[in-house]
Amino acid sequence: MSRRTRIATTAVLATMALLLGACAEDTGAGSGSGDAGNPTGTIREGLKITFLPKQVNNPYFETSDNKGGKPAVEEFKGQYAQTGPSEASPSAQVSYINTLSQQGTDVIIIAANDQDAVCGSLTEAKAAGAKVITYDSDTKPECRDAFVNQASPEGIARTQIKLISDAVGPEGGEIAILSATANATNQNAWIELMKTELAKPEYSKLTLVATVYGDDQDEKSFQEAQGLLSKYPDLKGIVSPTTVGIAAAARYLSGSSYQGKVQLTGLGTPNQLRQYVKDGTVTSFALWNPADLGYLAAYTGAALASGIITGKEGETFTAGKLGEYTVGANGEVLLGDPFEFTAANIDGFDF
Ligand code: RAM
């Protein structure tokens, strides 16, 4: 199967899963293969599960947590909450973790702003009895019980470089990266792998001239995009591996003389980018389904807190409508492949 066909097939399956999920009965049960003392694989009722995103006012996390995590927690009759800082700064999440720990939260599901800064407080929360799941952006593995990864970092990097190369065209030229915060574990991993991709012979005509950080703030991201164009007037493309950055850069480009001349791609949500796909600022971009990510994270946390799994490689559990998952190396649970959005399919999505 070609990659395109595979992506198209994934889209169809994802859409079907969403539709089916809407009318699926909750079994609330896992098929746990862990040796954690719950061979029936039944999720405990009443689990207190709290999502702690990088920041609360980001539509990406609104979708992952409130449209994915919340319905999952309701399915297995737990208590859902979301809390967190309004800015994605490295240590902003520490006081939230401490409070959750003191409140006796059973499962903390965190998208870490920094892989080290939250480690001390997460370790204390674990000692106090909480299960700690990272999703979206990991900590160091020893600071959590499992990481729910949205897509393979290699796949995310490969997709974005392919998209910017296609958009810029065979002539190639200068490109830049507009990222989130300088400490973000997820973006930093993807950026390193994008550099590896760019070193391949097929991308020899693309030159990465700068990486700048909009800190996942709309205004700062907008200004950084503007700054890139004034500093690099020959720039041919921007890759923004953050939903906040790509939306701000799209808004800047679409209102500037660079629209259509400077290409933009990266990771975005369809609702934030629809107008820029329609006005020609963005040809294509990628993402996974954030709601599925939150849903899977909730079930992973519940499986851990119920003793269905312990986080060891090879254990399996059932994540409601998404089906069975296996814990991989380093306690990682992988959601699936990134998905490409274009003018041809964007109207089929609403998140
Ligand atoms: C932003 C955040 C998040 C990232 C997405 C793609 O919403 O930085 O961590 O996964 O973009």
XYZ file of C-alpha atoms and ligand atoms in Angstrom:
362
model
C 0.000 0.000 0.000
C 1.417 3.423 -0.892
C 1.770 5.978 1.875
C -0.994 8.090 0.352
C -3.331 5.157 0.142
C -2.430 4.229 3.690
C -3.171 7.746 4.880
C -6.447 7.822 2.962
C -7.366 4.446 4.423
C -6.479 5.682 7.891
C -8.767 8.660 7.330
C -11.667 6.479 6.313
C -11.074 4.170 9.255
C -10.721 7.110 11.630
C -13.973 8.606 10.400
C -15.696 5.243 10.708
C -14.298 4.838 14.200
C -15.666 8.242 15.143
C -19.084 7.423 13.737
C -19.142 3.987 15.286
C -17.831 5.366 18.555
C -20.765 7.731 18.754
C -23.162 4.813 19.067
C -20.872 2.263 20.678
C -21.817 0.681 23.993
C -19.250 1.088 26.726
C -17.872 -2.198 27.856
C -15.713 -0.422 30.402
C -13.517 -3.471 30.368
C -9.982 -4.095 29.319
C -8.499 -7.353 28.147
C -5.584 -6.862 30.445
C -2.569 -9.046 30.066
C -0.651 -7.352 32.860
C 0.376 -9.145 36.024
C -0.994 -6.295 38.041
C -3.618 -8.236 39.921
C -6.708 -7.515 37.853
C -7.055 -10.500 35.543
C -10.680 -9.697 34.662
C -9.532 -6.374 33.236
C -12.390 -4.364 34.675
C -11.861 -0.637 35.117
C -12.506 0.526 38.684
C -15.481 2.853 39.023
C -15.139 6.342 40.462
C -11.518 6.968 39.452
C -10.528 10.630 39.764
C -8.810 11.449 36.468
C -7.443 14.943 35.787
C -5.945 16.254 32.563
C -3.146 18.806 32.891
C -2.413 20.139 29.380
C 0.489 22.391 28.403
C -1.965 25.273 28.626
C -5.752 25.441 29.017
C -6.712 28.034 26.413
C -5.477 26.084 23.387
C -8.169 24.596 21.088
C -5.974 21.524 20.551
C -6.144 20.644 24.255
C -9.796 21.641 24.504
C -10.420 18.923 21.938
C -8.078 16.282 23.369
C -9.304 16.728 26.936
C -12.924 17.841 26.770
C -13.927 16.029 23.570
C -11.803 12.905 24.067
C -10.767 12.485 27.696
C -14.086 13.511 29.210
C -16.313 11.114 27.236
C -13.877 8.281 27.954
C -13.948 8.959 31.707
C -17.752 9.139 31.591
C -17.850 5.775 29.811
C -16.081 4.036 32.657
C -17.871 6.096 35.328
C -14.915 8.053 36.644
C -14.639 11.684 37.671
C -13.158 13.884 34.952
C -11.416 17.240 35.415
C -9.081 19.485 33.472
C -6.805 22.074 35.057
C -3.622 23.873 34.097
C -1.759 27.091 33.382
C -2.704 29.610 30.719
C 0.915 29.838 29.541
C 3.049 26.923 28.452
C 6.125 27.877 30.463
C 8.498 25.162 31.792
C 7.606 25.196 35.490
C 4.030 26.498 35.241
C 2.568 23.027 35.807
C 4.389 22.252 39.073
C 1.920 23.876 41.490
C -1.004 22.166 39.695
C 0.641 18.760 40.110
C 1.214 19.376 43.814
C -2.420 20.325 44.327
C -3.683 17.267 42.431
C -1.422 15.064 44.501
C -2.719 16.565 47.762
C -6.298 16.062 46.569
C -5.707 12.332 46.132
C -6.192 12.322 42.352
C -5.992 8.734 41.056
C -4.649 9.550 37.585
C -2.772 12.654 36.404
C -2.594 12.948 32.616
C -0.049 15.599 31.687
C 1.341 17.112 28.463
C 4.682 18.218 29.866
C 6.012 21.670 29.078
C 9.468 20.513 30.085
C 10.786 16.991 30.422
C 12.690 17.752 33.655
C 10.938 20.650 35.407
C 7.847 18.627 36.369
C 9.713 15.469 37.342
C 10.142 16.165 41.053
C 6.473 16.901 41.651
C 5.320 13.983 39.472
C 7.571 11.606 41.408
C 6.005 12.853 44.660
C 2.525 12.402 43.192
C 3.388 8.827 42.249
C 4.706 8.192 45.759
C 1.395 9.507 47.095
C -0.445 6.876 45.017
C -1.308 8.593 41.732
C -0.706 7.009 38.343
C 1.003 9.456 36.003
C 0.395 9.373 32.271
C 2.052 11.744 29.846
C 0.317 12.446 26.553
C 1.298 14.741 23.666
C 4.606 15.817 25.270
C 6.605 13.409 27.418
C 8.776 13.733 30.508
C 11.831 11.607 31.141
C 10.462 8.036 31.260
C 11.228 7.515 34.955
C 8.901 10.373 35.939
C 5.700 8.757 34.631
C 4.038 5.336 34.325
C 3.208 5.509 30.607
C 3.372 7.903 27.642
C 0.518 8.044 25.152
C 2.207 9.157 21.953
C 0.080 10.724 19.220
C 2.109 9.341 16.294
C 5.659 8.179 15.728
C 8.062 11.136 15.882
C 9.718 9.874 12.683
C 6.365 9.827 10.878
C 5.513 13.337 12.094
C 8.902 14.671 10.944
C 8.807 12.854 7.603
C 5.295 14.100 6.834
C 6.094 17.731 7.549
C 9.285 17.807 5.468
C 7.521 16.068 2.593
C 4.676 18.610 2.765
C 6.949 21.665 2.777
C 9.077 20.211 -0.024
C 5.974 19.575 -2.161
C 4.618 23.051 -1.405
C 7.889 24.865 -2.173
C 8.427 22.853 -5.360
C 11.495 21.460 -7.141
C 13.436 24.739 -7.038
C 13.727 24.446 -3.271
C 15.129 27.367 -1.275
C 15.258 28.659 2.292
C 12.851 27.397 4.901
C 12.391 28.111 8.616
C 10.726 26.437 11.572
C 8.296 28.297 13.832
C 8.006 26.141 16.944
C 6.207 26.242 20.300
C 8.335 26.759 23.437
C 12.065 26.103 23.391
C 11.640 23.411 26.100
C 8.747 21.447 24.552
C 9.732 17.772 24.520
C 7.476 16.906 21.600
C 8.420 19.767 19.253
C 12.120 19.396 20.046
C 12.060 15.696 19.172
C 10.242 16.424 15.899
C 12.649 19.259 14.998
C 15.687 17.011 15.460
C 14.095 14.394 13.210
C 13.092 17.021 10.634
C 16.769 17.976 10.438
C 17.617 14.310 9.845
C 15.039 14.225 7.044
C 16.410 17.417 5.489
C 19.854 15.804 5.297
C 18.489 13.248 2.812
C 19.534 13.734 -0.856
C 15.953 14.313 -2.046
C 15.799 17.453 0.089
C 19.208 18.868 -0.847
C 17.607 21.978 -2.366
C 15.943 22.943 0.923
C 18.023 24.945 3.419
C 16.859 25.409 6.990
C 17.919 28.964 7.890
C 16.274 29.470 11.290
C 14.234 27.953 14.112
C 12.223 30.453 16.140
C 9.827 30.037 19.074
C 6.352 31.563 19.409
C 5.906 29.920 22.842
C 2.470 28.653 21.837
C 1.192 32.205 22.251
C -0.783 33.583 19.351
C 0.674 37.108 19.322
C 4.276 36.022 19.837
C 3.929 33.414 17.088
C 2.469 36.036 14.735
C 5.397 38.376 15.441
C 7.947 35.600 14.992
C 6.463 34.770 11.582
C 6.639 38.436 10.637
C 10.232 38.612 11.941
C 11.265 35.631 9.822
C 10.123 37.344 6.644
C 11.852 40.596 7.426
C 15.094 38.795 8.305
C 14.987 36.296 5.433
C 13.358 38.044 2.457
C 14.084 35.043 0.211
C 12.315 32.607 2.514
C 10.268 30.075 0.549
C 8.555 28.214 3.328
C 7.702 27.924 7.018
C 7.080 24.687 8.900
C 5.210 25.180 12.165
C 4.887 21.979 14.205
C 2.384 23.543 16.601
C -1.313 24.264 16.171
C -0.877 27.690 17.780
C 2.109 28.639 15.610
C 0.692 27.504 12.281
C -2.614 29.327 12.870
C -0.809 32.576 13.757
C 1.614 32.263 10.823
C -1.304 31.585 8.462
C -3.073 34.694 9.685
C 0.075 36.751 9.152
C 0.820 35.396 5.673
C -2.753 35.607 4.445
C -2.861 39.330 5.223
C 0.558 40.053 3.729
C 2.147 40.356 0.307
C 3.791 36.956 0.925
C 0.537 35.024 0.609
C 0.966 32.255 -1.927
C 4.669 33.108 -2.338
C 5.828 31.824 1.042
C 4.511 28.340 1.707
C 3.284 27.230 5.107
C 2.706 23.782 6.538
C 3.020 21.959 9.831
C 0.626 20.625 12.455
C -2.736 22.335 12.763
C -6.388 21.810 13.556
C -8.850 21.864 10.641
C -11.140 24.416 12.324
C -8.275 26.878 12.859
C -6.872 26.490 9.338
C -9.964 26.007 7.170
C -10.127 29.632 6.034
C -6.397 29.644 5.163
C -6.686 26.468 3.130
C -9.602 28.031 1.260
C -7.797 31.323 0.604
C -4.686 29.530 -0.665
C -2.300 30.395 2.178
C -1.907 26.732 3.183
C -2.025 23.825 0.710
C -1.807 20.991 3.179
C -0.965 20.309 6.807
C -1.035 17.368 9.167
C -2.275 16.244 12.563
C -3.767 13.281 14.368
C -7.186 13.260 16.002
C -6.641 15.070 19.332
C -9.923 13.711 20.708
C -8.698 10.151 20.133
C -5.434 11.042 21.880
C -7.281 12.253 24.997
C -9.625 9.254 24.856
C -6.726 6.792 24.674
C -4.854 8.617 27.463
C -7.889 8.348 29.748
C -8.247 4.609 29.119
C -4.499 4.079 29.586
C -4.639 5.883 32.935
C -7.694 3.901 34.000
C -6.052 0.611 33.001
C -3.020 1.487 35.141
C -5.046 2.678 38.122
C -7.216 -0.463 37.933
C -4.227 -2.793 37.850
C -5.028 -4.051 34.333
C -1.553 -3.010 33.180
C 1.592 -1.863 34.947
C 3.233 -0.062 32.028
C 5.478 -2.947 30.991
C 6.254 -3.618 27.340
C 3.922 -6.174 25.777
C 0.935 -5.664 28.097
C -2.405 -5.160 26.353
C -5.603 -3.384 27.279
C -8.822 -2.280 25.611
C -9.396 1.439 25.094
C -13.181 1.493 24.618
C -14.230 2.212 21.033
C -10.599 2.497 19.854
C -9.989 -1.190 20.563
C -6.933 -2.985 21.838
C -3.538 -1.387 22.440
C -0.186 -2.847 23.420
C 2.319 -1.099 25.648
C 5.566 -0.602 23.736
C 9.144 0.009 24.845
C 9.626 2.593 27.617
C 5.954 2.460 28.591
C 4.841 3.988 25.304
C 1.362 3.549 23.823
C 1.122 4.731 20.220
C -2.135 6.186 18.850
C -1.492 5.883 15.106
C -0.327 7.699 11.978
C -0.453 11.440 11.326
C -3.138 12.453 8.866
C -2.881 14.997 6.007
C -5.527 17.681 5.493
C -6.092 19.485 2.162
C -8.840 21.517 0.484
C -10.288 18.211 -0.719
C -10.970 16.746 2.732
C -10.920 19.576 5.291
C -14.680 20.078 5.329
C -15.115 16.532 6.565
C -13.581 17.448 9.949
C -14.813 19.529 12.830
C -12.224 20.031 15.566
C 0.194 22.665 20.044
C 0.941 22.124 21.231
C 0.887 20.609 21.282
C 1.233 20.006 19.932
C 0.338 20.548 18.870
C 0.665 19.991 17.505
O -1.179 22.628 20.296
O 2.268 22.554 21.161
O 1.786 20.156 22.256
O 1.168 18.603 19.953
O 0.472 21.959 18.843
